[in-house]
Coordinates of C-alpha atoms in Angstrom, one line a residue:
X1 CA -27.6 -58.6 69.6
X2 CA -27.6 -57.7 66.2
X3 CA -24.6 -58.4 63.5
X4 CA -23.3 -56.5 60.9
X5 CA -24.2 -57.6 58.0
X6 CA -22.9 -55.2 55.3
X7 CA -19.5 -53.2 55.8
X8 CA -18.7 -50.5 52.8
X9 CA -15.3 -48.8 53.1
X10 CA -13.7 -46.4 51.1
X11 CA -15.6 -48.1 48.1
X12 CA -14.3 -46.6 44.9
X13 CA -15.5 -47.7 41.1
X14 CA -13.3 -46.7 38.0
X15 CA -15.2 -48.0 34.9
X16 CA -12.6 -47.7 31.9
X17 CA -13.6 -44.8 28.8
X18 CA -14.0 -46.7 25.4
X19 CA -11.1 -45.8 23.1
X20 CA -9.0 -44.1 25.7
X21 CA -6.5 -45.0 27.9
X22 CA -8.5 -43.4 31.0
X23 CA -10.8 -44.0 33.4
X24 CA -13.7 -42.2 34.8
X25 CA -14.7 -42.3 38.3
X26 CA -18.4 -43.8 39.5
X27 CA -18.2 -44.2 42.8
X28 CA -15.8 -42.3 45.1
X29 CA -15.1 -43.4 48.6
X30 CA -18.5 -44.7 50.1
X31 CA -18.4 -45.9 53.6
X32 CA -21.5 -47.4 55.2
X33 CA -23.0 -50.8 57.4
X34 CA -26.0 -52.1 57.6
X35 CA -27.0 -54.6 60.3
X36 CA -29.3 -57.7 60.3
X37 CA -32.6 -56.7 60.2
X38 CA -32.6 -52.8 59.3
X39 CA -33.5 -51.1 56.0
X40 CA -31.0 -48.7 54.2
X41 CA -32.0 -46.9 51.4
X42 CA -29.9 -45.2 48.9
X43 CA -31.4 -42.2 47.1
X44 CA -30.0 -39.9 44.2
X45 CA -30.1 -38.8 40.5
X46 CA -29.6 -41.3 37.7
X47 CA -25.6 -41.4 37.7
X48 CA -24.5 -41.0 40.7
X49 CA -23.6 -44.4 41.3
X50 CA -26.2 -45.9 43.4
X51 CA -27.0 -49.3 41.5
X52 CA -22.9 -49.0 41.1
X53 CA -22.8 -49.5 44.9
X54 CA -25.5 -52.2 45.1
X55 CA -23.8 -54.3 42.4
X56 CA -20.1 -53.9 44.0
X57 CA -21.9 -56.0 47.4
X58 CA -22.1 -59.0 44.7
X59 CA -18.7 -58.6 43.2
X60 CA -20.8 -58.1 40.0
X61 CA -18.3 -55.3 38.4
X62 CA -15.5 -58.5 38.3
X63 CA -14.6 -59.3 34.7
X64 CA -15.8 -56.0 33.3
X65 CA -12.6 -54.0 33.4
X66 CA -13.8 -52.3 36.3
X67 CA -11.0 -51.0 39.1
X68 CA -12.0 -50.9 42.7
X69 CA -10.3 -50.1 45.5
X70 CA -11.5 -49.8 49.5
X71 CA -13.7 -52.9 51.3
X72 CA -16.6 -54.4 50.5
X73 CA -17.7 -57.1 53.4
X74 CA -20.9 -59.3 53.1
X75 CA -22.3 -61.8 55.9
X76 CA -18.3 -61.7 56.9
X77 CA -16.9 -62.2 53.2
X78 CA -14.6 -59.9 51.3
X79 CA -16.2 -60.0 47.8
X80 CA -13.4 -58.5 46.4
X81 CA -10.8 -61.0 48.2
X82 CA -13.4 -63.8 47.4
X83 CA -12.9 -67.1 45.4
X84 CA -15.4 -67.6 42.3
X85 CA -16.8 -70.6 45.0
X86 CA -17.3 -68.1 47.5
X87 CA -18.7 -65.6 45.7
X88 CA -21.2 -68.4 44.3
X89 CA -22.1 -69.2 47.5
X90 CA -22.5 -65.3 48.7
X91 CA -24.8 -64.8 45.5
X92 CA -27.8 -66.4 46.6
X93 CA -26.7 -67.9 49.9
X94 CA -25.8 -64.5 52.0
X95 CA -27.0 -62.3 49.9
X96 CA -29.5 -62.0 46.6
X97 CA -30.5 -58.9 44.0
X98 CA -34.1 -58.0 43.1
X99 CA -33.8 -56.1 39.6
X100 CA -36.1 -52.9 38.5
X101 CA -37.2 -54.9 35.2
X102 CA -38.0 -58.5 35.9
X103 CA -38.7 -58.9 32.0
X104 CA -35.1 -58.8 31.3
X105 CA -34.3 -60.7 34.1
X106 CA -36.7 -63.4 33.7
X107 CA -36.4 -66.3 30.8
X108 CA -39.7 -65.9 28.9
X109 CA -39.2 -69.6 27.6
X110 CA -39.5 -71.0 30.8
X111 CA -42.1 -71.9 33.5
X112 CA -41.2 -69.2 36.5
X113 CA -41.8 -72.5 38.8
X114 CA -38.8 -73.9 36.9
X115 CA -36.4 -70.9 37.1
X116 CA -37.0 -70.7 41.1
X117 CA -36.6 -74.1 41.2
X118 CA -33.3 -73.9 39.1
X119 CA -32.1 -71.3 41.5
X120 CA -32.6 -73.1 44.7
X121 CA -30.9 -76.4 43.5
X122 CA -27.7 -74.7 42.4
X123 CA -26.9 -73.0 45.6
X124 CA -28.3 -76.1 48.1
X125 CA -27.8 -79.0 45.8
X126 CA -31.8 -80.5 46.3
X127 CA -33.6 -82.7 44.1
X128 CA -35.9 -81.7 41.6
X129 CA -38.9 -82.8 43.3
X130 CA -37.9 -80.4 46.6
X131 CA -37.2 -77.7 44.4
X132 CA -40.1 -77.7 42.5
X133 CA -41.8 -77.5 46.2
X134 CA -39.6 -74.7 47.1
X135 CA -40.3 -72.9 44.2
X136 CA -44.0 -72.8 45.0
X137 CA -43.7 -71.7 48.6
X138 CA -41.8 -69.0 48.1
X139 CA -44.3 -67.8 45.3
X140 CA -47.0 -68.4 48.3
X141 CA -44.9 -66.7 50.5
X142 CA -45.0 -63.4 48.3
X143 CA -48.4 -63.5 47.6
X144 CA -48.7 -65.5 44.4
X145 CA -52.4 -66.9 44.5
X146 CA -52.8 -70.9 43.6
X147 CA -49.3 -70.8 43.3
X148 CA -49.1 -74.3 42.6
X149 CA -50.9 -74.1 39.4
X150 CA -49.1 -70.6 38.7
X151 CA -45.6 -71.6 39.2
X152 CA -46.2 -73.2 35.7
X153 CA -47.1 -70.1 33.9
X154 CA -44.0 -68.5 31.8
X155 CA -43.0 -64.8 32.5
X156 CA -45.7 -63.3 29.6
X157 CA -48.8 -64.7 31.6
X158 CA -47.8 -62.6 35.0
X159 CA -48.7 -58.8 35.1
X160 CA -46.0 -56.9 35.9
X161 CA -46.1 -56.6 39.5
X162 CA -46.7 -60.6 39.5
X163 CA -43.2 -60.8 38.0
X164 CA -41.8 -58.3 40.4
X165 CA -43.1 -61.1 43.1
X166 CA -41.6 -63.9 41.2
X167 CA -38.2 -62.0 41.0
X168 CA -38.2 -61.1 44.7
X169 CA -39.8 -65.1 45.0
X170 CA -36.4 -66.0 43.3
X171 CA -34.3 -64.4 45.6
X172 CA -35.7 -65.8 48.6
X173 CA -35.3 -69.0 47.4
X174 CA -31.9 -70.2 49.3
X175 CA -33.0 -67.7 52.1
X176 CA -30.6 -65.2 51.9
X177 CA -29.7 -63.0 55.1
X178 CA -28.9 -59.5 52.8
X179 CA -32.1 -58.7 50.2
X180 CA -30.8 -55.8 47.5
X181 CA -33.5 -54.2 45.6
X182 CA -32.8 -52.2 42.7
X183 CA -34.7 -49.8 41.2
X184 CA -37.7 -52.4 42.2
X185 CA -41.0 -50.4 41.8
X186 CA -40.1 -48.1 39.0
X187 CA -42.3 -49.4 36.8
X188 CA -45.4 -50.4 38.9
X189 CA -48.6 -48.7 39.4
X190 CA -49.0 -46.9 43.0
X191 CA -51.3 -49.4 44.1
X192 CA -49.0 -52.3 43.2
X193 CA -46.0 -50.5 44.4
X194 CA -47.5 -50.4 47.5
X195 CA -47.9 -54.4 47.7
X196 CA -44.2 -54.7 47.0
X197 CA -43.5 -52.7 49.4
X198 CA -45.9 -54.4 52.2
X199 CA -44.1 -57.5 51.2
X200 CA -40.9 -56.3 51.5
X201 CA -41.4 -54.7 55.1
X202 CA -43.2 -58.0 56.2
X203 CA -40.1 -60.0 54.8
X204 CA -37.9 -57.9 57.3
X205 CA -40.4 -58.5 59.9
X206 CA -40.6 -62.2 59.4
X207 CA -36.9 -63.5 59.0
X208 CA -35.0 -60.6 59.8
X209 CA -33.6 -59.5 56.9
X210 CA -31.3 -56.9 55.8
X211 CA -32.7 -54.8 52.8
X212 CA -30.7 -52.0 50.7
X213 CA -32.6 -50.3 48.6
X214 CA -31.8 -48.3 45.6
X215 CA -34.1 -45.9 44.6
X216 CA -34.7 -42.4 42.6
X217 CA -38.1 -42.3 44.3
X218 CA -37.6 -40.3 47.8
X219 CA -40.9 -41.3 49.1
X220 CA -40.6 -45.0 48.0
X221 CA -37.7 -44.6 50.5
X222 CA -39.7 -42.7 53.3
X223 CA -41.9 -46.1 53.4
X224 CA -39.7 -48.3 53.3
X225 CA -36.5 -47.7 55.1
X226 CA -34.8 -47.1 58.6
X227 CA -31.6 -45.1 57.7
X228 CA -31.4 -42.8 54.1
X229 CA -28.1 -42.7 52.0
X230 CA -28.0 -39.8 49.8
X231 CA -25.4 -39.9 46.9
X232 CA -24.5 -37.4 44.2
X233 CA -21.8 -37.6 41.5
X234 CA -20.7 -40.7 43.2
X235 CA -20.1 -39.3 46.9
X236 CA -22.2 -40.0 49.8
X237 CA -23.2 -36.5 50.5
X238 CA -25.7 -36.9 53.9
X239 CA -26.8 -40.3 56.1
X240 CA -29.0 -41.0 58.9
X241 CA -32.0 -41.9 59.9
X242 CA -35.2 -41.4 57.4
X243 CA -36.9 -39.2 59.2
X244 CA -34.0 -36.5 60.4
X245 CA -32.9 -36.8 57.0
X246 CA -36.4 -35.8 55.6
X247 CA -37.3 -33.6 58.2
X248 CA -34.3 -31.3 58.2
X249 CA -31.8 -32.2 55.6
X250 CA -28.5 -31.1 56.3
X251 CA -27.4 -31.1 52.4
X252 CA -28.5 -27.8 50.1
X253 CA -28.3 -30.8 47.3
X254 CA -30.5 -33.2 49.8
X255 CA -33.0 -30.5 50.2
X256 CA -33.2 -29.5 46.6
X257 CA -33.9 -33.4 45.5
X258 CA -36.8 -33.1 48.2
X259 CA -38.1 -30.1 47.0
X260 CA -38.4 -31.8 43.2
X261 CA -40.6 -34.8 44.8
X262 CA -44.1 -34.3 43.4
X263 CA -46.2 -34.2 46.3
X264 CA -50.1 -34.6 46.2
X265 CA -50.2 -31.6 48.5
X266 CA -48.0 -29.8 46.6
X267 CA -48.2 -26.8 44.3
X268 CA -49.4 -27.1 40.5
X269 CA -46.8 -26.4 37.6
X270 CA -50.1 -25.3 35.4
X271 CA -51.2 -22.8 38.1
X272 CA -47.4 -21.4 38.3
X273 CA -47.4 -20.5 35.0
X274 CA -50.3 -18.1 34.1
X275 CA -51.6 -19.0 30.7
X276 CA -54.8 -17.9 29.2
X277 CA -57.6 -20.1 30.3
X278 CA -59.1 -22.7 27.6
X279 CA -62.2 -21.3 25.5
X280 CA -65.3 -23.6 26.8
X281 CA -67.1 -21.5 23.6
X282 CA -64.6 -23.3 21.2
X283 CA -64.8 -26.8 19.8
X284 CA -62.5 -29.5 21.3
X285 CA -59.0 -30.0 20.3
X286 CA -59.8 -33.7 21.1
X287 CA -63.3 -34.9 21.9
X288 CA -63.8 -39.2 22.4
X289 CA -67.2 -40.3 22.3
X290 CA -68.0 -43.8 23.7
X291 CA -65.2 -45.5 22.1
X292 CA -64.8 -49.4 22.5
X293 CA -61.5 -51.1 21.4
X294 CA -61.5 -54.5 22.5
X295 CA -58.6 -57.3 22.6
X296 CA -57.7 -60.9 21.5
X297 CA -59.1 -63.7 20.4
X298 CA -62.7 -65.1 19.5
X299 CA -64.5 -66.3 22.0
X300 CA -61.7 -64.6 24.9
X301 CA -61.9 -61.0 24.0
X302 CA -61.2 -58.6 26.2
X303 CA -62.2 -54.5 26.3
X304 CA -59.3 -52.4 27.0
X305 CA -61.7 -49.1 26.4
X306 CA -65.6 -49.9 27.1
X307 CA -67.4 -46.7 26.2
X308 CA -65.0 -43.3 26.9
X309 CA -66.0 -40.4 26.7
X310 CA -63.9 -36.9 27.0
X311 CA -62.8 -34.2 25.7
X312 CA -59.8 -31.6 25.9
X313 CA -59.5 -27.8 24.6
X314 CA -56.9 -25.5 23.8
X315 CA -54.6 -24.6 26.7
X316 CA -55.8 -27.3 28.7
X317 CA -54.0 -30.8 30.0
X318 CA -56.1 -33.8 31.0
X319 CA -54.2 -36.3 32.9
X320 CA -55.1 -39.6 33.2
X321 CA -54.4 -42.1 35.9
X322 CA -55.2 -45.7 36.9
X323 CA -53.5 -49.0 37.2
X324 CA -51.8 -51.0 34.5
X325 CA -54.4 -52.5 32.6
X326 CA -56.7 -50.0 33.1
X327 CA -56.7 -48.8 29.6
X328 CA -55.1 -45.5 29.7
X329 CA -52.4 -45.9 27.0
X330 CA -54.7 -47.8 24.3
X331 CA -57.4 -44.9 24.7
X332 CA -54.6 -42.3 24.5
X333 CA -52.9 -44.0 21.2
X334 CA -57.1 -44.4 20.1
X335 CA -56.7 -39.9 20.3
X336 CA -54.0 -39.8 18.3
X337 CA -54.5 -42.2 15.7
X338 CA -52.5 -45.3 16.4
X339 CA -55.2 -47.4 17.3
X340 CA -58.5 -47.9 15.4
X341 CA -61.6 -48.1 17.6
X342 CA -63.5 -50.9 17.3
X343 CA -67.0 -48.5 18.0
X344 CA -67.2 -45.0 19.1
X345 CA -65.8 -41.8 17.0
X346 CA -62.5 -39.8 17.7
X347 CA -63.0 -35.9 16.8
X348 CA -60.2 -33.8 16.1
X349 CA -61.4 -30.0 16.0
X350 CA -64.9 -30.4 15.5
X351 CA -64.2 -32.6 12.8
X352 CA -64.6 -36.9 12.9
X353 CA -60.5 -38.2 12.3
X354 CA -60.2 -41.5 11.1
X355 CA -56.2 -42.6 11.3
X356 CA -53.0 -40.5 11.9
X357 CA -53.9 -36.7 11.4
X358 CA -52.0 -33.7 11.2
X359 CA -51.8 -31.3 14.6
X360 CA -51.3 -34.3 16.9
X361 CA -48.4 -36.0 18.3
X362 CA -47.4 -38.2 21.1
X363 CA -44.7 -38.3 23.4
X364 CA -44.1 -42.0 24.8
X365 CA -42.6 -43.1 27.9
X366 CA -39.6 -44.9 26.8
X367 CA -37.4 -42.6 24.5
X368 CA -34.3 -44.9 23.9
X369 CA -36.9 -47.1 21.7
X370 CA -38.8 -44.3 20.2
X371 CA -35.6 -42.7 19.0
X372 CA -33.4 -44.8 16.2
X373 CA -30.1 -45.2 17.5
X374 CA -28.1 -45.2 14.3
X375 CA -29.5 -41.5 13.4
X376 CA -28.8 -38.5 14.8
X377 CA -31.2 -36.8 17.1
X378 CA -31.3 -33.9 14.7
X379 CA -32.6 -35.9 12.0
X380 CA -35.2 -37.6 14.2
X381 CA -36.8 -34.3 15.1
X382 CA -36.8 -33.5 11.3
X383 CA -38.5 -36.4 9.9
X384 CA -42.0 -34.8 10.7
X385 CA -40.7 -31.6 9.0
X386 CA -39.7 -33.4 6.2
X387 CA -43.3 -35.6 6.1
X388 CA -44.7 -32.5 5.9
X389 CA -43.1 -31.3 2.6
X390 CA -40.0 -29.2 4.0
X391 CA -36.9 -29.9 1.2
X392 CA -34.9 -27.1 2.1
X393 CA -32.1 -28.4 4.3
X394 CA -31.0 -25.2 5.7
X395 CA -34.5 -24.1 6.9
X396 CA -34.6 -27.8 8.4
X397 CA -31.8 -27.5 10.4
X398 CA -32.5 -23.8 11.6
X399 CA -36.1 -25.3 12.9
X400 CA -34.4 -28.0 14.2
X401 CA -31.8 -26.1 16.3
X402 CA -34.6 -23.9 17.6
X403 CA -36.6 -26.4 18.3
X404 CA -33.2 -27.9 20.5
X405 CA -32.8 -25.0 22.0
X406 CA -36.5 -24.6 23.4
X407 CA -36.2 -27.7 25.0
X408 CA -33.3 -26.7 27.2
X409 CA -30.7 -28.6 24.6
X410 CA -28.2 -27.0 22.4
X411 CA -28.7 -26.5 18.7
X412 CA -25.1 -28.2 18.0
X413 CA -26.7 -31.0 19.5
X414 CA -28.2 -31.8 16.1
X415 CA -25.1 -34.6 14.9
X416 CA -24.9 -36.2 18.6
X417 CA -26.9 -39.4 18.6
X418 CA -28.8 -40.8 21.3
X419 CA -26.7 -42.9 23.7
X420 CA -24.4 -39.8 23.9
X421 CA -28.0 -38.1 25.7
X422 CA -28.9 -39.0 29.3
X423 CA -32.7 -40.3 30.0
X424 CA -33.9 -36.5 30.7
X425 CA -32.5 -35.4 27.5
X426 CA -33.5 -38.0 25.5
X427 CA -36.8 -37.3 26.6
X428 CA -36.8 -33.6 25.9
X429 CA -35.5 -34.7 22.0
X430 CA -38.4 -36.8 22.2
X431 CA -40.7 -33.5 23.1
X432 CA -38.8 -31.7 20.6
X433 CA -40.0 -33.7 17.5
X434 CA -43.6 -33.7 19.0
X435 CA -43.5 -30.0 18.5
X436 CA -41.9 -30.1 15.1
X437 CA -45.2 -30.0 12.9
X438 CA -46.7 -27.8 15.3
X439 CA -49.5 -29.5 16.6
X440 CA -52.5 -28.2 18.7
X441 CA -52.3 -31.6 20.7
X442 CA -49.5 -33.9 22.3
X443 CA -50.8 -36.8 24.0
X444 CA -47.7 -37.6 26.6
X445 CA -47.8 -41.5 27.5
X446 CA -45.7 -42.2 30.7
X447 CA -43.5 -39.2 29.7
X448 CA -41.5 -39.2 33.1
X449 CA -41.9 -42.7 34.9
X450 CA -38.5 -43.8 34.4
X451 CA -36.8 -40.3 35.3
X452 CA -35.6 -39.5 38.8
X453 CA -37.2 -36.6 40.6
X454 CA -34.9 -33.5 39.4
X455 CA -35.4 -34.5 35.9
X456 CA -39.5 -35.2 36.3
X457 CA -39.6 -32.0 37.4
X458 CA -37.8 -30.2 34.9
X459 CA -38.9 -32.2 32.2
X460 CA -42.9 -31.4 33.4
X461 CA -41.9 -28.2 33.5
X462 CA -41.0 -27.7 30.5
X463 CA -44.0 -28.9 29.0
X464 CA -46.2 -26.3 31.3
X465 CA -44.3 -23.9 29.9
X466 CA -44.9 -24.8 26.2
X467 CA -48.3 -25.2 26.7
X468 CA -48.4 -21.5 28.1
X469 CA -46.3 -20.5 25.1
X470 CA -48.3 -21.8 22.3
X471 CA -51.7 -22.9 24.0
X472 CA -51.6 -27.1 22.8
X473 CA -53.8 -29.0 24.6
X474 CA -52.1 -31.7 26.5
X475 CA -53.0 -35.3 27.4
X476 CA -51.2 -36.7 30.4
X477 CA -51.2 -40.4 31.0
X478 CA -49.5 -41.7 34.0
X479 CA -49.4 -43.8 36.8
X480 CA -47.9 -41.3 39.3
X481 CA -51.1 -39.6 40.8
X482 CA -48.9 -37.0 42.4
X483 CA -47.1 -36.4 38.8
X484 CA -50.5 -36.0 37.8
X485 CA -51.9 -33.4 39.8
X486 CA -49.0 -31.0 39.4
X487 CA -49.9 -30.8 35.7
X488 CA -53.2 -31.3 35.2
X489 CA -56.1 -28.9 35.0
X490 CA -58.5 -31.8 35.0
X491 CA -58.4 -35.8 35.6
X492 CA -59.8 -38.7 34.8
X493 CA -59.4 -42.0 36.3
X494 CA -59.8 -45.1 35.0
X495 CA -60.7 -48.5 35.7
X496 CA -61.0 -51.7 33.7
X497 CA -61.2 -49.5 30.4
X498 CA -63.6 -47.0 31.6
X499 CA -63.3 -43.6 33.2
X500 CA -64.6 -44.0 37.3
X501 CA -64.3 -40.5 38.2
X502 CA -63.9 -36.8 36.4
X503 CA -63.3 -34.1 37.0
X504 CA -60.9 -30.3 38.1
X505 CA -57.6 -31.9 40.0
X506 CA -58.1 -30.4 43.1
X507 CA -62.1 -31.5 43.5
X508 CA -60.8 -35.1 42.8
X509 CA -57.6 -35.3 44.8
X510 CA -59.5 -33.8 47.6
X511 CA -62.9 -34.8 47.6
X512 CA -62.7 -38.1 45.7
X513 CA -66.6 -39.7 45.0
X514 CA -65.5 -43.2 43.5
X515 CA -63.7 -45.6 46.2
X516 CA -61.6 -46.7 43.7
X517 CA -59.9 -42.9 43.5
X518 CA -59.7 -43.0 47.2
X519 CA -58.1 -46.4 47.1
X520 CA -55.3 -45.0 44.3
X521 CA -54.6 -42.0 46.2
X522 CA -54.2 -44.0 49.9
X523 CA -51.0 -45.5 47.8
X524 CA -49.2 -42.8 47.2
X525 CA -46.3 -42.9 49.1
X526 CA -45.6 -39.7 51.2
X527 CA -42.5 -38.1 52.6
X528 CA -43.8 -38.8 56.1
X529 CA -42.0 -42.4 57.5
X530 CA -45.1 -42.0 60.6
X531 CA -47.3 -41.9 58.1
X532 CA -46.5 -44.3 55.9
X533 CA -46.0 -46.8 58.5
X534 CA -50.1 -45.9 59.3
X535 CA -51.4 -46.6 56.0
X536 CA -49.5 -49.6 55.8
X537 CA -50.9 -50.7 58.9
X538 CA -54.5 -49.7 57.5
X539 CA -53.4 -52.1 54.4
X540 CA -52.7 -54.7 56.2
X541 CA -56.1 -54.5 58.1
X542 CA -57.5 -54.1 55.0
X543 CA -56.3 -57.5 53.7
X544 CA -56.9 -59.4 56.9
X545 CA -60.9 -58.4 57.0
X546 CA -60.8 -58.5 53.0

């Protein structure tokens, strides 16, 4: 018979406003269980409250100012009646947290052998010597090849799905009962996601396990969970199992967030909006020939681009997909500029462009970096005005509030500065200042990997309908091939820095040639939980005949 292992209550969050005597509400009378063994996912929009709720299991708001109120109950402890022992002992021991960016969580000083290691002799009190062997089966255990030799490497010398391993390694160090996963494949590659999430069903499988996972991805959830929590504004709108809850959603809000999930079968934003078609008769607004840029040190060089070739007109979008690694984001900063090829030539309108030229621009994946915190977003988007000669303050802040305002933002909105902006809006400052000089091409790098599925779509939108507007070209690099193909005209995949497979979106999606393509599009994870539990079983087969 199965025990409970989670019980949620009336779980309410109050996080206090800075400079005010007030408090603002983040979670607002949650109630759910979870039993030893089953999966329960937690879906919704960035903010309302989801990693609030996973962090609460842990007692993790304690010390922050934070008021809560209802019951929280883990493995038979009440975190928020717990003693700092017990709640040592519940961190680890009962229950452990996988975070969405191991890089942050990870020390990059030390060897990740050593910080398992650490881990494991806090909570159980072993020697060094059994640690250090703990540590390296649990990197075994989650697929870390050689992990002997391995264990010794520091955080910078894993890929980034490596470190996810190690992080979820980490947490399966004391051999917890509870496994929370935050946000835990955001940033992987379908392919790699798909590992994660193999390991994390075959963890359940193996020990029993009780996972809760907190995701913006729907169909991240439809593979990997038994029961679907959907939150908004911090209210549990809809639970039940994953596939009532997908099949017939009983929430208008539920079935709007699953009408926003890019689907590989789903309709194209490009062919929605009716634009005129690009001019094959005209020269390219970009054109790459062969170019080479290669990587590191003498002797150990490596070619992140080995001969590309492509090339984009007016009015059309290329996206480009592969894994991490596979060169897309050095070949797209080689189109606009930021890179220098090492052989090959970059053409901008006919004409050879050597360095940063006018009529490109780039949008980049992360906009809280791109965008300097201590100015206002208004003066962000102006700086390429003003690198283009404009003095005249007035006509800079007109174009700027236009330029706001096409984006979906307000032109008052030109004073505000970016932490007052949420991730979606950041990102549409971030489109606004690539249109500022007008260009004739944006290359978009990762542009809506870190957004949740209502935003993605609004924000890929948006850019369909400038492109039908003022005809740019568009070049759009991602890792989500569903993403891709709602915005893409034509795609290119690459592989080990060189393009596999070319080509109109639907002739690749649907007849793929390379089995590499076919391999990256078996990975994408569908709103289907039948189906997803069939390709992981063809995985798995996979890896055992491999």
């Amino acid at each position: 018979m199965t025990q409970t292992l989670v019980e949620v209550a009336d779980l309410a969050v109050e996080f206090p406003v800075d400079g005010a005597d007030a408090y603002v509400r983040a979670v607002d009378k949650v109630s759910f269980t979870l039993e030893e063994g089953r999966a329960l996912g937690i879906v919704g929009e960035s903010g309302s409250g989801k990693s609030t709720v996973a962090a609460a299991l842990l007692g993790l708001h304690r010390g922050t100012g934070a008021r809560l109120s209802g019951t929280v109950r883990v493995g038979g402890t009440d975190v928020a009646a717990a003693t700092p022992a017990a709640l040592r002992r519940l961190r680890g021991g009962t229950a452990a947290m996988v975070f969405q960016d191991p890089l942050s969580s990870l020390d990059p000083y030390l060897a990740i052998g050593d910080q398992i290691a650490e881990v494991h002799r806090i909570h159980s009190g072993a020697s060094r010597r059994a640690a250090r062997a703990r540590a390296v089966r649990v990197l075994d255990r989650v697929g870390i090849a050689d992990a002997a030799r391995r264990s010794r490497a520091r955080p910078h010398e894993f890929s980034g799905g490596m470190r996810q391993r190690a992080l979820i390694a980490m947490a399966l160090a004391c051999d917890p009962r509870l496994l929370i996963a935050d946000e835990p494949t955001t940033a992987l590659d379908v392919t790699v996601q798909a590992q994660i999430l193999d390991l994390l069903h075959g963890l359940r499988e193996e020990r029993g396990l009780g996972l809760l996972l907190v995701t913006h991805d729907v169909g991240v959830a439809a593979e990997s969970v038994d029961e679907l929590l959907v939150m908004r504004d911090g209210s549990a709108l809809e639970r039940g199992p994953v596939a009532s809850v997908l099949a017939a959603p009983a929430e208008a809000y539920t079935r709007a967030l699953l009408a926003a999930v890019p689907r590989l079968d789903g309709p194209r934003a490009s062919r929605s909006l009716p634009g005129p078609a690009p001019d094959s008769s005209a020269a390219p607004v970009v054109e790459a020939v062969e170019l080479r840029r290669e990587f590191g040190r003498r002797g150990r060089r490596v070619a992140a681009v080995a001969g590309v070739s492509l090339a984009v007109r007016a009015g059309e979008t290329l996206g480009i997909v592969g894994e991490s690694g596979s060169g897309k984001s050095t070949l797209g900063r080689m189109l606009v500029g930021l890179v220098q090829p090492d052989s090959g030539l970059v053409r901008h309108g006919g004409a050879p462009a050597t360095g940063i030229t006018s009529g490109v621009q780039m949008v980049f994946q992360d906009p809280v970096s791109s965008l300097n915190p201590r100015r206002s977003i208004g003066e962000s988007i102006a700086d390429p005005l003003r690198a283009a000669g404009e003095r005249d303050e007035a006509a800079l802040r007109a174009r700027v509030g236009e330029l706001l305002e096409r984006v979906g933002l307000e032109a008052g909105h030109y004073d505000r500065y970016p932490h007052e902006f949420s991730g979606g809006q950041r990102q549409r400052v971030g489109i606004a200042r690539a249109l500022a000089p007008r260009p004739r091409l944006i290359v978009c790098d990762e542009p809506v990997s870190a957004l949740d599925v209502t935003t993605q779509a609004q924000v890929t939108a948006l850019l369909a309908q400038l492109q039908r507007e003022s005809g740019i070209a568009l070049v759009f690099i991602a890792h989500d091939l569903a993403v891709v193909r709602q915005v893409s005209d034509r795609v290119a995949v690459m592989r080990a820095g060189r393009i596999v497979e070319e080509g109109p979106v639907d002739q690749v999606y649907d007849r793929p040639v390379h089995p590499y393509t076919r391999r990256l599009l078996a990975a994408v994870p569908g709103l289907d939980p039948e189906q997803a539990a069939q390709r992981r079983s063809s995985r798995q087969e996979a890896l055992a005949t491999a």
